[in-house]
Coordinates of C-alpha atoms in Angstrom, one line a residue:
H1262 CA -0.1 0.4 -0.1
F1263 CA 2.9 2.9 0.8
N1264 CA 4.4 1.1 -2.2
R1265 CA 1.2 2.3 -4.9
L1266 CA 1.1 5.5 -2.8
H1267 CA 4.8 6.7 -3.5
S1268 CA 4.5 5.1 -7.2
Q1269 CA 0.8 7.8 -7.8
G1270 CA 2.7 10.8 -5.3
I1271 CA 5.6 12.2 -5.6
D1272 CA 8.7 11.6 -3.7
L1273 CA 10.8 14.4 -1.8
S1274 CA 14.7 13.1 -2.3
S1275 CA 15.6 16.3 -0.1
Y1276 CA 13.6 16.2 3.1
Y1277 CA 14.7 16.9 6.0
V1278 CA 13.8 16.5 10.2
Q1279 CA 15.6 16.5 13.3
P1280 CA 17.7 13.8 14.9
S1281 CA 15.2 12.5 17.2
C1282 CA 11.5 12.8 17.5
S1283 CA 10.3 15.4 20.2
P1284 CA 12.0 18.5 17.9
T1285 CA 10.5 17.3 14.3
R1286 CA 7.1 16.5 16.1
A1287 CA 7.0 20.3 17.1
A1288 CA 7.6 21.3 13.4
I1289 CA 5.2 19.4 11.9
L1290 CA 2.5 20.9 14.5
T1291 CA 4.2 24.9 14.0
G1292 CA 6.0 25.7 11.6
R1293 CA 8.4 26.8 13.5
K1294 CA 11.7 24.4 14.3
P1295 CA 14.2 24.5 17.6
L1296 CA 15.0 26.7 17.6
H1297 CA 12.4 28.5 18.1
T1298 CA 9.9 26.0 20.2
G1299 CA 12.7 25.8 22.5
I1300 CA 12.2 21.5 21.9
N1301 CA 15.9 20.4 20.3
F1302 CA 15.9 16.4 21.7
W1303 CA 13.0 13.9 22.7
L1304 CA 11.7 14.5 25.5
P1305 CA 12.0 12.5 28.8
N1306 CA 9.4 11.9 31.3
I1307 CA 9.7 15.9 33.0
A1308 CA 7.7 18.3 33.4
A1309 CA 8.8 19.7 29.7
G1310 CA 6.6 20.3 27.2
L1311 CA 5.5 21.9 24.2
S1312 CA 4.7 26.0 25.4
L1313 CA 1.6 26.9 25.3
N1314 CA 2.0 29.8 23.1
E1315 CA 2.7 28.1 19.9
V1316 CA 0.3 27.5 17.8
T1317 CA -0.5 24.6 15.9
L1318 CA -0.9 23.3 12.6
A1319 CA -4.1 21.8 14.2
Q1320 CA -5.6 24.5 15.4
V1321 CA -5.2 26.4 12.3
L1322 CA -7.4 23.5 9.8
N1323 CA -10.1 24.0 12.4
R1324 CA -10.5 28.3 11.6
R1325 CA -11.3 26.4 8.4
N1326 CA -14.2 23.7 8.9
F1327 CA -11.9 21.4 9.1
T1328 CA -12.5 18.5 12.6
S1329 CA -8.9 17.8 14.0
H1330 CA -8.0 13.9 15.7
A1331 CA -4.5 13.1 16.8
V1332 CA -4.3 9.2 16.5
G1333 CA -0.8 7.5 18.6
K1334 CA 2.3 8.6 20.3
W1335 CA 2.1 12.3 21.0
H1336 CA 5.5 13.0 22.6
L1337 CA 4.9 16.7 22.9
G1338 CA 4.3 17.3 26.9
F1339 CA 1.8 15.8 29.3
H1340 CA 2.8 17.1 33.1
K1341 CA 0.0 19.5 32.4
T1342 CA -3.6 19.6 31.0
P1343 CA -3.1 22.0 28.7
Y1344 CA -1.0 20.5 27.4
T1345 CA -2.3 17.1 26.1
P1346 CA -4.0 17.3 22.5
T1347 CA -7.2 17.5 23.4
F1348 CA -5.4 21.3 24.3
R1349 CA -4.2 21.7 21.1
G1350 CA -6.5 21.6 19.0
F1351 CA -8.0 18.3 18.9
S1352 CA -11.0 16.9 18.9
S1353 CA -9.7 13.4 20.2
F1354 CA -6.7 11.6 21.1
Y1355 CA -6.2 8.1 21.2
G1356 CA -2.8 7.3 21.8
Y1357 CA -0.2 7.2 24.8
Y1358 CA 1.6 10.3 25.5
E1359 CA 5.4 9.5 25.8
G1360 CA 7.9 8.5 23.5
S1361 CA 8.2 4.7 24.0
E1362 CA 6.0 1.8 25.3
D1363 CA 5.0 -2.0 25.2
Y1364 CA 3.6 -2.7 21.8
Y1365 CA 0.9 -4.8 24.4
T1366 CA 0.6 -3.9 27.6
H1367 CA 1.1 0.4 26.4
V1368 CA 3.5 -0.1 29.5
T1369 CA 5.7 2.2 30.3
N1370 CA 8.6 3.8 33.1
G1371 CA 6.3 1.4 35.1
G1372 CA 2.7 2.8 33.9
F1373 CA 0.1 2.2 31.7
D1374 CA 0.2 4.7 28.9
F1375 CA -2.8 4.9 27.0
H1376 CA -5.3 7.2 26.6
D1377 CA -9.2 7.1 24.7
E1378 CA -9.9 11.0 24.6
R1379 CA -13.9 11.8 22.8
A1380 CA -14.0 15.7 23.1
P1381 CA -12.4 18.4 23.2
F1382 CA -10.6 19.6 26.2
C1383 CA -11.2 15.6 27.5
G1384 CA -8.9 16.0 30.8
P1385 CA -9.8 14.9 34.0
G1386 CA -13.4 13.5 33.8
C1387 CA -13.5 12.8 30.5
T1388 CA -9.9 11.4 29.8
Q1389 CA -10.9 7.1 30.1
R1390 CA -7.7 4.4 30.5
P1391 CA -8.6 1.9 28.4
W1392 CA -7.0 -0.8 30.3
H1393 CA -9.1 -4.3 28.4
L1394 CA -6.2 -2.7 25.2
Q1395 CA -3.6 -5.1 26.6
G1396 CA -2.2 -8.2 25.2
Q1397 CA -3.3 -5.9 21.2
Y1398 CA -0.9 -4.7 19.4
S1399 CA -0.5 -1.1 18.9
T1400 CA 0.0 -0.3 15.7
N1401 CA -3.4 -2.2 15.0
L1402 CA -5.5 -0.6 17.4
F1403 CA -4.1 2.8 16.1
T1404 CA -5.5 1.6 12.9
A1405 CA -8.6 -0.3 13.8
R1406 CA -9.3 3.5 15.2
A1407 CA -8.6 6.1 12.5
V1408 CA -10.7 3.9 10.3
E1409 CA -13.8 4.4 13.3
I1410 CA -12.6 8.7 12.6
I1411 CA -12.6 8.3 9.3
S1412 CA -16.0 5.9 8.8
Q1413 CA -18.3 8.6 11.7
H1414 CA -16.9 11.6 10.4
N1415 CA -19.1 14.8 9.3
L1416 CA -18.2 15.8 6.7
S1417 CA -19.6 18.9 6.3
S1418 CA -16.4 19.4 7.9
R1419 CA -12.7 18.7 6.6
L1420 CA -11.2 16.5 8.0
F1421 CA -8.2 16.5 9.5
L1422 CA -6.3 13.6 11.2
Y1423 CA -2.5 13.3 12.4
L1424 CA -2.0 9.4 12.4
A1425 CA 1.6 9.1 14.5
Y1426 CA 1.7 5.5 14.4
Q1427 CA 4.3 4.1 17.0
G1428 CA 5.3 1.8 14.6
V1429 CA 8.1 1.2 13.5
H1430 CA 9.7 2.4 16.7
A1431 CA 11.3 0.4 19.6
P1432 CA 11.0 -1.4 21.6
R1433 CA 11.2 -4.3 18.6
Q1434 CA 7.8 -6.2 18.6
A1435 CA 5.7 -8.3 15.8
P1436 CA 3.0 -10.5 15.6
A1437 CA 3.7 -13.6 14.4
A1438 CA 2.1 -13.4 11.5
Y1439 CA 3.6 -10.5 10.0
V1440 CA 6.7 -11.8 11.2
E1441 CA 6.7 -15.3 9.5
P1442 CA 6.3 -14.7 5.8
Y1443 CA 10.1 -13.2 5.7
E1444 CA 11.7 -16.5 8.0
K1445 CA 12.8 -17.7 4.4
G1446 CA 14.0 -13.8 2.9
I1447 CA 15.9 -12.3 5.4
A1448 CA 18.4 -14.0 7.5
D1449 CA 18.5 -11.8 10.7
P1450 CA 15.4 -12.0 12.8
V1451 CA 16.4 -8.2 14.1
R1452 CA 16.3 -7.5 10.4
R1453 CA 12.8 -9.9 9.7
T1454 CA 11.1 -8.3 13.0
F1455 CA 11.6 -5.0 11.8
A1456 CA 9.7 -6.2 8.2
G1457 CA 7.0 -8.0 9.8
M1458 CA 6.4 -3.8 12.2
I1459 CA 6.2 -2.5 8.8
S1460 CA 3.8 -4.7 7.3
A1461 CA 2.3 -3.8 9.7
L1462 CA 2.7 -0.3 9.3
D1463 CA 1.5 -1.0 5.8
E1464 CA -1.2 -3.1 6.4
G1465 CA -2.4 -0.4 8.6
I1466 CA -2.5 2.6 5.1
G1467 CA -3.9 -0.2 4.0
N1468 CA -7.0 -0.4 5.3
V1469 CA -7.4 4.0 6.3
T1470 CA -7.6 4.0 2.4
A1471 CA -9.9 1.7 1.9
A1472 CA -11.8 4.1 4.2
L1473 CA -11.2 6.6 3.0
A1474 CA -12.2 5.2 -0.4
A1475 CA -15.9 3.9 1.1
R1476 CA -17.2 7.4 1.7
D1477 CA -16.1 9.0 -1.3
M1478 CA -12.9 10.3 0.5
F1479 CA -10.8 9.1 -1.1
A1480 CA -10.2 11.2 -4.1
D1481 CA -9.8 14.3 -2.4
T1482 CA -7.5 13.1 0.2
L1483 CA -4.2 14.9 0.8
I1484 CA -1.4 11.6 3.1
V1485 CA 2.0 13.4 4.2
V1486 CA 4.0 10.2 4.7
T1487 CA 7.1 12.0 7.0
T1488 CA 9.2 10.0 9.7
D1489 CA 10.0 12.1 12.3
N1490 CA 14.1 11.1 12.3
G1491 CA 16.4 9.1 10.0
G1492 CA 16.7 5.4 11.5
P1493 CA 17.6 4.3 14.7
T1494 CA 21.0 2.3 13.4
T1495 CA 23.8 2.5 16.4
E1496 CA 22.0 5.2 19.4
C1497 CA 18.8 5.3 20.7
S1498 CA 16.8 2.2 20.4
T1499 CA 17.8 0.2 17.5
T1500 CA 15.5 -2.0 15.8
G1501 CA 16.9 -2.8 12.4
Q1502 CA 16.7 -0.2 10.3
S1503 CA 19.7 0.7 8.4
N1504 CA 19.8 4.5 6.3
W1505 CA 21.8 3.6 3.5
P1506 CA 23.5 5.4 1.7
F1507 CA 23.7 7.8 4.1
R1508 CA 25.8 8.3 7.6
G1509 CA 25.4 7.7 11.0
S1510 CA 22.4 7.9 13.4
K1511 CA 18.8 9.6 14.8
C1512 CA 19.8 11.3 17.4
S1513 CA 22.6 12.8 15.0
V1514 CA 23.5 15.4 12.7
Y1515 CA 25.1 13.4 10.2
E1516 CA 22.3 12.6 6.8
G1517 CA 21.7 9.2 8.5
G1518 CA 19.8 10.6 11.4
T1519 CA 18.3 13.6 9.4
R1520 CA 17.7 13.1 6.1
G1521 CA 14.1 12.2 6.3
T1522 CA 12.0 9.9 4.3
A1523 CA 8.5 12.0 2.9
F1524 CA 6.0 11.2 -0.1
L1525 CA 2.6 13.2 -0.1
H1526 CA -0.2 11.7 -2.6
W1527 CA -3.9 13.6 -3.6
Q1528 CA -5.1 12.4 -6.9
G1529 CA -5.8 15.8 -8.0
L1530 CA -2.0 16.1 -8.6
P1531 CA -1.1 17.2 -12.2
R1532 CA 2.1 15.1 -11.9
R1533 CA 2.5 11.3 -10.1
G1534 CA 5.5 9.5 -10.1
V1535 CA 7.5 11.9 -9.2
T1536 CA 10.8 13.0 -7.7
F1537 CA 11.2 17.1 -5.9
T1538 CA 14.4 17.3 -5.8
G1539 CA 14.5 20.7 -4.4
L1540 CA 15.0 21.1 0.1
A1541 CA 12.2 20.6 2.6
H1542 CA 12.0 20.1 5.9
A1543 CA 9.5 19.3 8.4
A1544 CA 7.9 22.7 8.7
D1545 CA 7.2 22.9 5.7
W1546 CA 4.2 21.3 5.9
L1547 CA 2.3 23.8 8.0
P1548 CA 2.0 26.8 5.2
T1549 CA 2.3 23.7 2.7
I1550 CA -1.0 22.3 3.6
V1551 CA -2.8 25.7 4.2
S1552 CA -1.8 26.8 0.2
A1553 CA -3.0 23.0 0.4
V1554 CA -5.9 23.3 0.9
G1555 CA -6.7 26.4 -0.8
S1556 CA -6.1 29.1 2.3
R1557 CA -3.9 31.2 3.3
L1558 CA -2.2 32.5 6.7
W1559 CA -3.4 35.1 7.9
P1560 CA -1.3 38.1 9.6
N1561 CA -0.9 37.2 13.4
E1562 CA -2.5 33.4 13.1
T1563 CA 1.1 31.9 14.0
L1564 CA 3.7 32.3 15.8
S1565 CA 6.4 33.7 12.3
L1566 CA 7.1 30.9 11.0
D1567 CA 10.3 28.6 10.4
G1568 CA 8.9 26.7 7.5
L1569 CA 7.9 27.6 3.7
D1570 CA 5.0 27.2 1.2
L1571 CA 6.4 24.2 -1.3
W1572 CA 3.1 23.2 -2.6
D1573 CA 3.5 25.5 -6.3
A1574 CA 6.4 24.3 -6.7
L1575 CA 5.9 20.8 -5.8
L1576 CA 2.4 21.1 -8.2
S1577 CA 5.0 21.8 -10.4
N1578 CA 8.1 19.9 -9.9
G1579 CA 9.5 23.5 -9.6
T1580 CA 12.0 24.6 -7.6
S1581 CA 12.2 25.0 -4.2
P1582 CA 11.7 28.1 -2.6
R1583 CA 14.0 26.6 0.4
K1584 CA 17.7 27.5 0.2
S1585 CA 19.6 26.3 3.6
V1586 CA 18.6 23.9 6.6
Y1587 CA 19.2 23.8 9.7
Y1588 CA 19.9 20.7 10.5
G1589 CA 19.7 21.3 15.4
I1590 CA 21.7 19.6 17.8
S1591 CA 22.4 16.3 18.4
Q1592 CA 20.5 14.2 21.3
K1593 CA 24.7 14.9 22.7
H1594 CA 24.8 18.8 22.2
D1595 CA 27.1 18.2 19.1
G1596 CA 27.0 20.4 16.5
P1597 CA 24.7 22.9 15.7
A1598 CA 25.1 21.6 11.4
V1599 CA 23.6 23.7 8.1
R1600 CA 23.5 23.2 4.7
D1601 CA 22.6 24.8 1.8
V1602 CA 22.0 24.3 -1.7
Q1603 CA 24.9 23.9 -3.3
G1604 CA 25.6 21.1 -0.8
Y1605 CA 27.5 22.4 1.6
K1606 CA 27.1 21.0 5.2
L1607 CA 28.8 22.0 7.8
I1608 CA 29.3 20.8 11.3
L1609 CA 29.9 23.3 14.1
S1610 CA 32.1 20.8 16.6
S1611 CA 34.0 17.3 15.9
S1612 CA 31.4 15.0 15.4
G1613 CA 28.1 14.7 15.0
G1614 CA 26.8 13.0 17.6
G1615 CA 27.3 9.4 18.1
Q1616 CA 29.4 6.8 16.6
G1617 CA 29.1 8.3 13.1
Q1618 CA 28.6 5.0 11.3
W1619 CA 27.2 3.6 8.2
S1620 CA 25.4 0.3 8.8
P1621 CA 27.3 -3.1 7.6
Q1622 CA 25.2 -3.4 4.8
Q1623 CA 26.8 0.3 3.9
L1624 CA 30.2 -0.5 4.3
P1625 CA 31.3 -0.8 -0.2
H1626 CA 29.5 2.6 0.0
V1627 CA 31.6 4.2 3.3
A1628 CA 32.7 7.9 -0.1
S1629 CA 28.9 8.7 0.1
S1630 CA 27.0 11.6 1.5
C1631 CA 27.8 12.4 4.9

């Protein structure tokens, strides 16, 4: 299903994210980079979160006759109720607040972290803890909730669904039914389980697109697929990824930690099955999506944006308005790093973070980009 959408959409081959999850999620939802959101690393279990002064993509779209829902991973703060998703523009939230947890028990740091919130501003007395879901695989749960949202959506408004799957984050877990087809084709058991996790995601995307088609919504839906960091090949909870042909891991400012996978699909695209080679960054999604839905940002509607509107360039496969990328800093404070449109890159430290290795599959290609 991913391959089908990708082959009929626009691939972003020079797309960048931050070195880890929380900074990228903040950039996607605010159109602002870590220098301005203040979220430079993944958020540990502390009293911190996305500033309440920030305006999210959900809040922006709600003003344009959208109803917004969030499913899956949040990881932008939960120490106080106003930092949770239904207080940030989403009409419902079904998922977990933290950065990682067991896919079956839904436990992290010794606590059950799964929340079913079915109304805006759903705090104490509203939020539910679905204990009965223990033992069920989160990827399938999130898919089922996404399908339910689509099936019940009132077509008098437009739908924004922020579907942030847990997969393929650590821990490395997948039901046997998804792993077994790879027993003969993939010798490495780590990579085999990783492939099973991907298969569960792929099935989920198929179910979501089928639900959109059943409501006659698919043709009018813009689907954006993006990672939130490079694969954790040597640091930050490895699960079997390879960042070939790039050097380094998640949590670093090397290309392997920050050059992201992304594509978009819409049946109305004038060019489909093409590659957009211009620079793009996770912060660009907010202004780009606003333009894609036929609107523009109002004066002072958000805090000052770092993101740029790429919509016209994407439609025409033209020149990106983005001329540089700020990588942020690594989880261990290496950097910062920047690059320009010509490909020159500067890392302002002796390391880009972590081991800076190539994956074993990459060793013959060590002359590739760093």
